[in-house]
Coordinates of C-alpha atoms in Angstrom, one line a residue:
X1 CA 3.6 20.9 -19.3
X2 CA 4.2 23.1 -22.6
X3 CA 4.5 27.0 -21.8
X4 CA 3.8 29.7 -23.7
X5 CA 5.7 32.9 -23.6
X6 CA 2.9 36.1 -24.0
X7 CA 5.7 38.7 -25.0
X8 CA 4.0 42.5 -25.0
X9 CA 5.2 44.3 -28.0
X10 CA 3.3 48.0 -27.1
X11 CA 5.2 50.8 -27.6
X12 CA 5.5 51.6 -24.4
X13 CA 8.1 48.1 -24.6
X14 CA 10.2 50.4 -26.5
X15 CA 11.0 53.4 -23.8
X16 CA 14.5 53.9 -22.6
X17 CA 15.0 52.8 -19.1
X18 CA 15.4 56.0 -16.5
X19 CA 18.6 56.8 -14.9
X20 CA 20.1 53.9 -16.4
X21 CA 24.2 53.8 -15.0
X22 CA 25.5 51.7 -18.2
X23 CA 26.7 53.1 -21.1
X24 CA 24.0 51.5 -23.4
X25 CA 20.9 52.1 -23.5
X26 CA 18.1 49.7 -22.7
X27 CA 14.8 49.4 -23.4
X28 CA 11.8 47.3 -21.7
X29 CA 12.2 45.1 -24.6
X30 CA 15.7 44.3 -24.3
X31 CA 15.5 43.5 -20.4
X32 CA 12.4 41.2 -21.3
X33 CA 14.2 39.7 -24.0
X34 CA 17.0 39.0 -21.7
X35 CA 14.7 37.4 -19.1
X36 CA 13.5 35.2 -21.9
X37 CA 17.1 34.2 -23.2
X38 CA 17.9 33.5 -19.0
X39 CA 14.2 31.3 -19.1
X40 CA 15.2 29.3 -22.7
X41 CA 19.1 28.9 -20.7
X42 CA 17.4 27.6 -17.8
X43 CA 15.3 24.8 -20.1
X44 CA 18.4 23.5 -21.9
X45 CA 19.8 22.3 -18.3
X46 CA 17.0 21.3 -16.6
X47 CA 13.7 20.8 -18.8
X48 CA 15.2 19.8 -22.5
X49 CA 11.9 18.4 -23.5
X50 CA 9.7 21.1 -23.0
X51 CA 7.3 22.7 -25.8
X52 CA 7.3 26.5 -25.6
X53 CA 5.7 29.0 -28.2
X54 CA 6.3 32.6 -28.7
X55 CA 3.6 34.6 -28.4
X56 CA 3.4 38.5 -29.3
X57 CA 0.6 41.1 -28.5
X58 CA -0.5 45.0 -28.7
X59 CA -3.9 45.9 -29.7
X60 CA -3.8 42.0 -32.1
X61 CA -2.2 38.6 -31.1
X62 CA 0.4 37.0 -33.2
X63 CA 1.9 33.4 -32.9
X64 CA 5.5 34.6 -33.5
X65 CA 7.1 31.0 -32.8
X66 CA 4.6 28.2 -32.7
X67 CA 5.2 25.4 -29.9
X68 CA 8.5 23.9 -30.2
X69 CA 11.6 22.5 -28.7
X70 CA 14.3 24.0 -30.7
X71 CA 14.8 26.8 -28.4
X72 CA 16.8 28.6 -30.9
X73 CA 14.2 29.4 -33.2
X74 CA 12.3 31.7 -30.4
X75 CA 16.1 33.3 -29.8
X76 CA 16.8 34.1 -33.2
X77 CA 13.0 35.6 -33.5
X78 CA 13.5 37.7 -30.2
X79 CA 15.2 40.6 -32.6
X80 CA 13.4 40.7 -35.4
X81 CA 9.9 41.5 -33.6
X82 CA 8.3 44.4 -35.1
X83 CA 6.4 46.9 -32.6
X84 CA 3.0 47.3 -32.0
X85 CA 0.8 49.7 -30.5
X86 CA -1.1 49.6 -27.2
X87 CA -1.4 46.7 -24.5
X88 CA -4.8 44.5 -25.1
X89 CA -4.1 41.7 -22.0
X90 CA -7.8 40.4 -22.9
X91 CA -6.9 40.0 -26.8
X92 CA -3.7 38.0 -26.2
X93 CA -5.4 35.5 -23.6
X94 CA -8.3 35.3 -26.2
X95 CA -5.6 33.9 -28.7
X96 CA -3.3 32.0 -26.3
X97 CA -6.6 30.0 -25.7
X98 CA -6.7 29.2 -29.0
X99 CA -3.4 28.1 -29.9
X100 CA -3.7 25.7 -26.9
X101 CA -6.8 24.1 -27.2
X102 CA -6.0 23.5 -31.2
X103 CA -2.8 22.3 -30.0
X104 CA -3.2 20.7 -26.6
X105 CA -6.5 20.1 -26.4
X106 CA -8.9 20.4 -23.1
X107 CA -6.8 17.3 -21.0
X108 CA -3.1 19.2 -21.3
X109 CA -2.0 21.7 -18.3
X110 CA -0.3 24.7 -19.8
X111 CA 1.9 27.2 -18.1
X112 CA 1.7 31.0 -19.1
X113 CA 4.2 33.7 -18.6
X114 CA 3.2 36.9 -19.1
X115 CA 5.6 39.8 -19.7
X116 CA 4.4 43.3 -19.8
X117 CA 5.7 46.6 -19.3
X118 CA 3.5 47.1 -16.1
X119 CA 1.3 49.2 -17.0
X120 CA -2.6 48.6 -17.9
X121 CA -2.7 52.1 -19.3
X122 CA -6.5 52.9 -18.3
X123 CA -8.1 54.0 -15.3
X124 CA -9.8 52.0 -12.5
X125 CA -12.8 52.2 -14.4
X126 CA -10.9 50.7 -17.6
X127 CA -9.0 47.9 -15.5
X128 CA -12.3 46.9 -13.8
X129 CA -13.6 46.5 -17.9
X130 CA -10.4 44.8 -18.0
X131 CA -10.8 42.4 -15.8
X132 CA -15.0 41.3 -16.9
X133 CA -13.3 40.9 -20.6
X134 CA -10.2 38.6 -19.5
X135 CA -11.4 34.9 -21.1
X136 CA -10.7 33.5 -17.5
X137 CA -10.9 30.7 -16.5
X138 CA -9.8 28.7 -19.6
X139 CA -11.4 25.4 -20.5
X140 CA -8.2 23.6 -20.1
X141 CA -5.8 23.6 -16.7
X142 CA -3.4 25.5 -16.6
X143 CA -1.6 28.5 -14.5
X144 CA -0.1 32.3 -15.1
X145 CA 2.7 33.8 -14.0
X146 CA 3.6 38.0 -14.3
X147 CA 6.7 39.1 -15.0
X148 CA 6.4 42.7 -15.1
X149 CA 9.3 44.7 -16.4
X150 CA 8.9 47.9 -13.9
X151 CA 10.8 49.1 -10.9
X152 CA 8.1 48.0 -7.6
X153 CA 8.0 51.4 -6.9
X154 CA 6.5 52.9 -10.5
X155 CA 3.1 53.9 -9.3
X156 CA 1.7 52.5 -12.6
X157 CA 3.0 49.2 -11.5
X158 CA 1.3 49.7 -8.1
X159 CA -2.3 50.5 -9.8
X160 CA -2.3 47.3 -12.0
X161 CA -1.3 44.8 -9.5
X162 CA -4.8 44.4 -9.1
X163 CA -5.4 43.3 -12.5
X164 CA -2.3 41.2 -12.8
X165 CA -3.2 39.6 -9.3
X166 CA -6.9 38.8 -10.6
X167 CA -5.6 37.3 -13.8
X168 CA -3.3 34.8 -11.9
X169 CA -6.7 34.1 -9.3
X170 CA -8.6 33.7 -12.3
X171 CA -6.5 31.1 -14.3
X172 CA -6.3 28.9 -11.0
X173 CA -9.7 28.3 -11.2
X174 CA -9.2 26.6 -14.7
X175 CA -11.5 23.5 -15.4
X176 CA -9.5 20.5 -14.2
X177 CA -11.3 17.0 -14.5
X178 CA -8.3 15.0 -14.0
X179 CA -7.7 15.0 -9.7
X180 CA -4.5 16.6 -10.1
X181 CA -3.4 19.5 -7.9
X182 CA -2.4 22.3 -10.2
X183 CA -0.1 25.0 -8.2
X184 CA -0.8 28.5 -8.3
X185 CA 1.0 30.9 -10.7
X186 CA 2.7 34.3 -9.3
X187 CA 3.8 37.4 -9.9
X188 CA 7.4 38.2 -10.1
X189 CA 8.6 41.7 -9.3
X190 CA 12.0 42.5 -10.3
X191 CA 14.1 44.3 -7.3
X192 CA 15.5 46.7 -9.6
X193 CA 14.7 48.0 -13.3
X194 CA 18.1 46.6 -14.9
X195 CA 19.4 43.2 -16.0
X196 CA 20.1 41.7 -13.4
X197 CA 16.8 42.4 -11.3
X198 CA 14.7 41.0 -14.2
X199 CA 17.0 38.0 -14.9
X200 CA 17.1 37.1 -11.3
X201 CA 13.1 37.7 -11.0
X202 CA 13.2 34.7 -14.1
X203 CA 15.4 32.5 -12.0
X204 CA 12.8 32.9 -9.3
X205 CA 10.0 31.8 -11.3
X206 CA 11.8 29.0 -13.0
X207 CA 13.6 27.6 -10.0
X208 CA 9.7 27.5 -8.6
X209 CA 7.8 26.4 -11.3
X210 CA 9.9 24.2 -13.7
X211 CA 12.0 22.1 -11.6
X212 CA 13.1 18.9 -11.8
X213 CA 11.5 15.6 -10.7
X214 CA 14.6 12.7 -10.1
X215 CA 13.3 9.5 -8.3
X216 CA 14.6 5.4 -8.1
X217 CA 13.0 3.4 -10.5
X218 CA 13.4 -0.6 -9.0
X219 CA 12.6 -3.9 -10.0
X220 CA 13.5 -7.0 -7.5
X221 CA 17.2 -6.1 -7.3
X222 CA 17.5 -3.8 -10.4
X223 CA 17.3 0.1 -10.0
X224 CA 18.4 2.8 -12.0
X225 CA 18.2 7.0 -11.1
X226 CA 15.0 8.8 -13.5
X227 CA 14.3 11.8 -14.1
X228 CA 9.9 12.5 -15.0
X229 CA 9.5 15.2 -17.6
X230 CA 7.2 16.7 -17.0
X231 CA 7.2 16.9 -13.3
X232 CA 4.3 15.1 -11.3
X233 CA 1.7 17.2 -9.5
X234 CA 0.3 15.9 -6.7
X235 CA -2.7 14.4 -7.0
X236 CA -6.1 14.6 -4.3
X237 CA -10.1 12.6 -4.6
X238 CA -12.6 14.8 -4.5
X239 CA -15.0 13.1 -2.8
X240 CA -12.3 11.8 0.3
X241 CA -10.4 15.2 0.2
X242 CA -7.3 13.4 0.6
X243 CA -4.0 14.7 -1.6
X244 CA -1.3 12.5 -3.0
X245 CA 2.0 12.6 -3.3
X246 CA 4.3 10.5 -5.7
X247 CA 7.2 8.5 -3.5
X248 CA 10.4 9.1 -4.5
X249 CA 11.0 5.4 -5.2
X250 CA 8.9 3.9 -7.6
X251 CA 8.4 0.1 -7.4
X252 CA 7.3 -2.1 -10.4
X253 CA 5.6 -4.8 -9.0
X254 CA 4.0 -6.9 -12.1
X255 CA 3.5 -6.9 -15.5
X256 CA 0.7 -7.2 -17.6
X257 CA -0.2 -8.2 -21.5
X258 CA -1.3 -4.7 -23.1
X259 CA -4.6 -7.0 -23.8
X260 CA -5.4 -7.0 -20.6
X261 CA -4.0 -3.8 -19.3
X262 CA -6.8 -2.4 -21.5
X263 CA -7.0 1.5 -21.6
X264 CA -7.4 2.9 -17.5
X265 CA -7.7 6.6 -17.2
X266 CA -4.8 8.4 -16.5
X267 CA -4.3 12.0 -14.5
X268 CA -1.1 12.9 -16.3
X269 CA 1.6 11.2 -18.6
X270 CA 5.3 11.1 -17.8
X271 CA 8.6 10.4 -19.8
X272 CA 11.0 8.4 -17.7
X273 CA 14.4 9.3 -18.6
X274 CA 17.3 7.6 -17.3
X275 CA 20.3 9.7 -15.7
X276 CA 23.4 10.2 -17.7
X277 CA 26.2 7.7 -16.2
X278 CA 29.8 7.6 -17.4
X279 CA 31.8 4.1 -16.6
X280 CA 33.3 4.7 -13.1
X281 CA 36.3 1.8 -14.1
X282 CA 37.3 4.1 -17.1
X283 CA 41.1 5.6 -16.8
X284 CA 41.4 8.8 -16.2
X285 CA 42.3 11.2 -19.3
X286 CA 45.4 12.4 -17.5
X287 CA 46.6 9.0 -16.8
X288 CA 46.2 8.1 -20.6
X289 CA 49.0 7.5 -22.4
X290 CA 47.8 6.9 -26.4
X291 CA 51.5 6.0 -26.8
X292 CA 51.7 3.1 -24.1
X293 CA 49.9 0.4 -25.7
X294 CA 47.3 -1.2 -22.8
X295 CA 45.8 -4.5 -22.4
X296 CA 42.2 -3.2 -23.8
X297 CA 43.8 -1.5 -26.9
X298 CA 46.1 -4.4 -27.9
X299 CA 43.1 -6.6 -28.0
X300 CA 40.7 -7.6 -30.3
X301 CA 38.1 -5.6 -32.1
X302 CA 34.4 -5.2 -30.3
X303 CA 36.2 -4.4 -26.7
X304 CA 35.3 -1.4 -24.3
X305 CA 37.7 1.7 -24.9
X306 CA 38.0 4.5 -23.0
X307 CA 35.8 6.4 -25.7
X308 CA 32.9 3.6 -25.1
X309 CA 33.2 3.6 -21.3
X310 CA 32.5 7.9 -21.4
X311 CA 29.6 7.4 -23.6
X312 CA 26.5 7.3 -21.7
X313 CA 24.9 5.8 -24.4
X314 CA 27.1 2.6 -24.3
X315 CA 27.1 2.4 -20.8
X316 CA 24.6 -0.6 -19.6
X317 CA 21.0 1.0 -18.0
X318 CA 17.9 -0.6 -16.4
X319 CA 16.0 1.7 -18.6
X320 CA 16.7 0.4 -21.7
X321 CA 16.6 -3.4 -20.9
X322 CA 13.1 -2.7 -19.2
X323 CA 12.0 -0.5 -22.3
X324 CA 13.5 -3.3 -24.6
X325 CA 11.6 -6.1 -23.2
X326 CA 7.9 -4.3 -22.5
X327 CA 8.4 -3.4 -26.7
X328 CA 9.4 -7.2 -27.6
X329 CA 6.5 -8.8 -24.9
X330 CA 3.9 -6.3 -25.6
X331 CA 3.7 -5.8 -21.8
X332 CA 2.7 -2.9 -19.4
X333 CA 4.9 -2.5 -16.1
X334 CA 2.7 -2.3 -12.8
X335 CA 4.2 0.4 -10.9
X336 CA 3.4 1.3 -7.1
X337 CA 3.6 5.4 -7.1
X338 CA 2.6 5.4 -3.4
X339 CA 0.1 4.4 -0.8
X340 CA -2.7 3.5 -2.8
X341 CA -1.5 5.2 -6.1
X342 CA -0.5 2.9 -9.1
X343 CA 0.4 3.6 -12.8
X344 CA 1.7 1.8 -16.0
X345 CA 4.7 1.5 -17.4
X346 CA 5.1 1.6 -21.5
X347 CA 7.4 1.6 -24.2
X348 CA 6.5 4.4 -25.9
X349 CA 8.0 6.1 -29.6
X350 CA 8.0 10.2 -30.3
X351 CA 5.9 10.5 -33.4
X352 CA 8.6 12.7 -34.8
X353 CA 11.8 12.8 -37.3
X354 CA 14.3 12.0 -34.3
X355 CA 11.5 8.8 -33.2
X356 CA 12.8 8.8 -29.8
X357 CA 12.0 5.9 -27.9
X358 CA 11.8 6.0 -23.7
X359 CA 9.5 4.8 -21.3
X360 CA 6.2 6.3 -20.6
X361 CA 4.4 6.8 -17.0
X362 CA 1.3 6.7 -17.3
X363 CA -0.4 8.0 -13.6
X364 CA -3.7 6.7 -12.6
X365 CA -6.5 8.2 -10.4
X366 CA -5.4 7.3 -6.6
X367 CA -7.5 3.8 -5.6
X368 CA -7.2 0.6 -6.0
X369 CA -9.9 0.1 -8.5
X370 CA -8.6 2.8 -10.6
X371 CA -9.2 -0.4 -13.2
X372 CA -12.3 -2.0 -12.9
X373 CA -11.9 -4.8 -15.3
X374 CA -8.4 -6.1 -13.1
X375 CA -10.7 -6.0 -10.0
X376 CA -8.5 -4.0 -6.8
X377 CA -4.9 -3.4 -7.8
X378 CA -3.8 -4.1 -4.3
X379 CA -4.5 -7.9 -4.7
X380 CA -3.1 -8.8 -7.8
X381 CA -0.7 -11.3 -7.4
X382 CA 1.6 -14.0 -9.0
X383 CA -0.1 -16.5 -11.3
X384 CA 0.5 -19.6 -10.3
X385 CA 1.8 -22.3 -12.7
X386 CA -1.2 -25.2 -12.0
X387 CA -3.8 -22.6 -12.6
X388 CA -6.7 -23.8 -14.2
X389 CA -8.1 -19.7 -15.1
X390 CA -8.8 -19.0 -18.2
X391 CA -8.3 -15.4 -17.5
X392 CA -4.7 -14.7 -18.3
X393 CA -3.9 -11.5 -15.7
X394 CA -2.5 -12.6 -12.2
X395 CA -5.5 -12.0 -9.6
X396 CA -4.3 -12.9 -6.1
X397 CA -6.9 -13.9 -2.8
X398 CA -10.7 -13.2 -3.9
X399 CA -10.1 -16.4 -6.2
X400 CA -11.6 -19.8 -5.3
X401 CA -8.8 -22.6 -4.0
X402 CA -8.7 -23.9 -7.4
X403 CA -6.6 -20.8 -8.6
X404 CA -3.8 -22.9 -6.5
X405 CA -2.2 -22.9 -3.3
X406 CA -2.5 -19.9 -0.8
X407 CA -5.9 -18.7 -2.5
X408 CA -8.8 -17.9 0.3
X409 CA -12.5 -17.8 -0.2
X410 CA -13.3 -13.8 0.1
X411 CA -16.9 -13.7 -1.9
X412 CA -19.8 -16.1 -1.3
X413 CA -20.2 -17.3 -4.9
X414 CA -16.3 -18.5 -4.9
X415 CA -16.8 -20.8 -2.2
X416 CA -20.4 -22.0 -3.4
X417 CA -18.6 -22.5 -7.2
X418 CA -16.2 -24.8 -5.5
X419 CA -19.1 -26.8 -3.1
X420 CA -21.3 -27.4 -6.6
X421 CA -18.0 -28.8 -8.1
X422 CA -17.5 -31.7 -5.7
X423 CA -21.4 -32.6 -5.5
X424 CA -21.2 -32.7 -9.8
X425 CA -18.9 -35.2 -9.6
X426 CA -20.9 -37.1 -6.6
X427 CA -23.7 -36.9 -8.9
X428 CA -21.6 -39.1 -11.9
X429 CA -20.1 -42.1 -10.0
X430 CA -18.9 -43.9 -10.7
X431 CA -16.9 -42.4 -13.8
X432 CA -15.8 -39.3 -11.6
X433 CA -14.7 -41.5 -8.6
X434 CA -11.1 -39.7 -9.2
X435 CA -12.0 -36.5 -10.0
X436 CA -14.4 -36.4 -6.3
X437 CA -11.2 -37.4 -4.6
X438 CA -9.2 -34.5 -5.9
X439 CA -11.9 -32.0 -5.5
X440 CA -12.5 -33.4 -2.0
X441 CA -8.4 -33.1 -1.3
X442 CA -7.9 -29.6 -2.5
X443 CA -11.8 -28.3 -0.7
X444 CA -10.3 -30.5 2.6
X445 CA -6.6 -28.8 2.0
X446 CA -8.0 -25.1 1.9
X447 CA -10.2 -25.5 4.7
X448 CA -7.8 -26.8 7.0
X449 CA -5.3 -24.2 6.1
X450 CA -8.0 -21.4 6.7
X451 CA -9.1 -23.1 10.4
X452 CA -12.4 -23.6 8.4
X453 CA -13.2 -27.0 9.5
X454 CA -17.5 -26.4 9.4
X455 CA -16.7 -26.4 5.7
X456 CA -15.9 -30.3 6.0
X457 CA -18.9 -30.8 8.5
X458 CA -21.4 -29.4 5.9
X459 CA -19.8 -31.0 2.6
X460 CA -19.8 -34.2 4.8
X461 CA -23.6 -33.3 5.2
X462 CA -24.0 -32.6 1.4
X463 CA -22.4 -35.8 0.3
X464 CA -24.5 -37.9 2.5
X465 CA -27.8 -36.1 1.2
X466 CA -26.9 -37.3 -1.9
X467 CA -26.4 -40.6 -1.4
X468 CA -30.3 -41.0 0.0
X469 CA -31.5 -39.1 -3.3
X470 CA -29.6 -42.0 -5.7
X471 CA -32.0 -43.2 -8.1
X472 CA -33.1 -47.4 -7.7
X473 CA -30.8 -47.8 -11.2
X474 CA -27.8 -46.5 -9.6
X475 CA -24.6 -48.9 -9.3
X476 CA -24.2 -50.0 -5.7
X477 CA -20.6 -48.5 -5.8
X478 CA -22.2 -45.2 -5.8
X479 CA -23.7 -45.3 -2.5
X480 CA -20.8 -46.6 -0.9
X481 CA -18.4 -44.4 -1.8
X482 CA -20.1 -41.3 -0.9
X483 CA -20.9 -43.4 2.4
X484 CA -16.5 -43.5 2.5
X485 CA -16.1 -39.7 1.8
X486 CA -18.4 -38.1 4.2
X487 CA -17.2 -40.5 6.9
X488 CA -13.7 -39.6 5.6
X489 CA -14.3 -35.7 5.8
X490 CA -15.2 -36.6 9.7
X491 CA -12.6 -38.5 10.9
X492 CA -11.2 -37.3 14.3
X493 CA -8.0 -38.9 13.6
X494 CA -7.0 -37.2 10.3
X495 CA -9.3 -34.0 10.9
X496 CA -6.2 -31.5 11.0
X497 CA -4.0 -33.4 9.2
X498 CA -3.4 -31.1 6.0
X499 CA -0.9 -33.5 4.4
X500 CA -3.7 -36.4 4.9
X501 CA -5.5 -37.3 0.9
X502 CA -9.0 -39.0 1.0
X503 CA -8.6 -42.6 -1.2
X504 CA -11.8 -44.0 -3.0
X505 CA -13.0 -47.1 -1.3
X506 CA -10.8 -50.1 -3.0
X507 CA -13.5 -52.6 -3.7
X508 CA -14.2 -55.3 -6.3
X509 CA -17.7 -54.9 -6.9
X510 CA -17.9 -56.6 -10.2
X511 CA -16.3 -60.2 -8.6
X512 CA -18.6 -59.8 -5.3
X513 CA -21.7 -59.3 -7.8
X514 CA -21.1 -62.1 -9.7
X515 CA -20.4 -64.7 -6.7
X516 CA -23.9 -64.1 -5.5

């Protein structure tokens, strides 16, 4: 979720603080440029990945730092910012708008912190002009959060609350078409007008807004700690008014060709990044000796040091065997997120100079047919090896019996499909005399399994309907073998046997023929 920084550069930024107790003297800018310094420290332990941009207003708007993740650049900028003349909130969320949606787009939720000196500097009339100017709600999703640099007493503070409260209402009504719960943004009052009340009003805000996501990525026996950048939001369905939750164990349960994964809709995207481990069987520094030669440095070349073992990046992880494979198979990872909540798993490359490759989460809409064209999510299965399907995704239950063993008739037209099969080879004894059999094995197999012995009864029926409808030309082999079959299907004695296979009727036709 990039974040932009809207930094007020008014003059009234520039004051010296009142009854200040240190030696130097600070300004409002200096305590907000020390909130942002404690904001960019915060991101370099917990949120590395994050895009922020610098943002600078008055009376104009000024893209000081475009979006970025080189935290330093918006550091070294911080002292060279020129300053400006009076505070314009409307103008600077007219061009925060902008950058995003020429950056971002109308999909991408954006996080906003505003720092001001507290002060709308107009009336009640002015503020209420204010507030029917403010370009709120934006077209995209997103949230604002206050940081006013004023002590909570300054009575200017307490007559624009209103307007800072009705610009964080405002942007949480943001347009948001993707079912994914965007939290409110706040307003974060420091306790005192010094350092350390702004920097531990920052902390507040990031501790709440910007924290970490760590879950259990598993696969049959393999599982590895992940981090998601950025963070998951819950997600809710309109229409059922039910919210979501992701699990904090997320289960890969199939994979599929990215031909037939196709292109579902997805809420949010998430890179999975796998948590730093150090080899726990590496000697301790303190117990090192580099002057005792050792069994692992007396050996060859190509063997684990102590050097290797420390390195997270030579240390063996689920995440890049998984990431490995899904790039050489051209495959998508299944993944359950929760109850009725699925997403995909890619290997995914940063279009970038460092080209960073990790795996990407890519977070459906809650419900099982959150992809249409794989029919419901919660029934795709295994494929089985004797399939005869020429579709090439695993579908599990609705199938026919011919999909292979354990399949159950669910729709009509699956069970009529198999029916017609067995009376098209009825219709072309005697050259399908084996394939009937089969048919007539599996159909008999899968209806005993189920308990559905009227299936039998009614094929029975079928097959004897045919046999009076055989034209005068056909061979007399063909009568008496669908004579065999339907008594077959109704034989008390092997009615339940599942194990039981039908045999054609053994018969030399051709001989008896002849000796008439």
């Amino acid at each position: 979720m990039p974040t932009v920084i809207l930094l007020d550069v008014s003059l009234s930024m520039s004051r010296p603080l009142p009854n200040s107790d240190s030696t130097e003297t600070h300004t409002r800018f200096t305590l907000a440029t020390a909130a942002i310094n404690t904001f960019l420290d915060y991101l370099c332990v917990h949120a590395k990945l994050e895009y922020v941009a610098l943002v600078t207003f008055s009376s104009l708007c000024e893209v000081s730092v475009p979006f970025t993740r080189e935290f330093d650049n918006i550091r070294v900028k911080l002292p060279t910012l020129e300053e400006g003349d009076k505070t314009c909130i409307e103008t600077a969320l007219h061009g925060v708008n902008q950058l995003v949606l020429n950056e971002w787009g109308y999909q991408t939720a954006v996080q906003i912190i505003l720092i001001t000196d507290g002060s709308c500097g107009v009336g009640s009339i002015g503020r209420n002009r204010i507030i029917k100017a403010l370009p709120l709600p934006p077209t995209y999703p997103g949230k604002i959060h206050v940081l006013p640099i004023a002590s909570p007493h300054d009575t200017s503070l307490q007559h624009a609350m209103p307007l800072y409260q009705k610009i964080v209402d405002l942007a949480s009504n943001s347009v948001n078409n993707t079912n994914v719960t965007i939290s409110r943004g706040s307003i974060y009052c420091p306790d005192q007008l010094n350092v350390p009340g702004v920097i531990a009003a920052m902390t507040r805000l990031c501790e709440q807004h910007y924290q970490e996501f760590w879950c259990t990525l598993k696969c049959g026996q393999l599982e590895t700690r992940v981090q998601l950048f950025p963070a998951p939001q819950p997600a809710s369905q309109d229409c059922l008014g039910a919210t979501y939750t992701l699990s904090n164990q997320l289960h890969v349960i199939g994979f599929l060709t990215q031909q037939d994964l196709g292109t579902p809709i997805a809420i949010s995207k998430h890179l999975v990044i796998p948590q730093a481990q150090v080899g726990s069987n590496a000697p301790h520094r303190e117990n090192y000796d580099p002057k005792t030669p050792t069994k692992e440095s007396s050996s060859s070349e190509g063997t684990s040091t102590d050097d290797d073992m420390s390195d997270p990046s030579k240390v063996p992880n689920f995440c890049v065997l998984l990431h490995g494979a899904l790039k050489v198979e051209g495959m998508s990872a299944i993944v359950q997120l929760g109850v009725d909540w699925w997403g995909t798993l890619s290997a995914w490359c940063e279009v970038s100079r460092a080209r960073r490759s990790c795996l990407l989460l890519s977070v459906m809409r809650p419900s099982a047919s959150a992809a249409p064209w794989l029919g419901p999510l919660d029934q795709l299965g295994p494929s089985e090896d004797n399939s005869t399907s020429t579709e090439t995704f695993p579908v599990r239950s609705w199938r026919s019996y011919s999909g292979g063993s354990g399949y159950a008739w669910a729709r009509p037209h699956t069970l009529l499909a198999d029916v017609q099969k067995v009376l098209r080879h009825a219709r072309k004894l005697p050259d399908k005399t084996q394939h009937l059999y089969k048919e007539l094995n599996r159909l008999r197999r899968a209806a005993i399994s189920l308990g559905f012995s009227e299936l039998l009864t009614c094929v029975s029926t079928a097959l004897e309907r045919e046999c009076t409808t055989l034209p005068p030309t056909a061979p007399p082999e063909c009568a008496l073998q669908l004579a065999h079959a339907a008594a077959a299907l109704r034989d008390p004695r092997t009615a339940l046997d599942v194990k039981h296979s039908l045999q054609p009727l053994d018969a030399n036709f051709t001989v008896t023929s002849m000796s008439h």
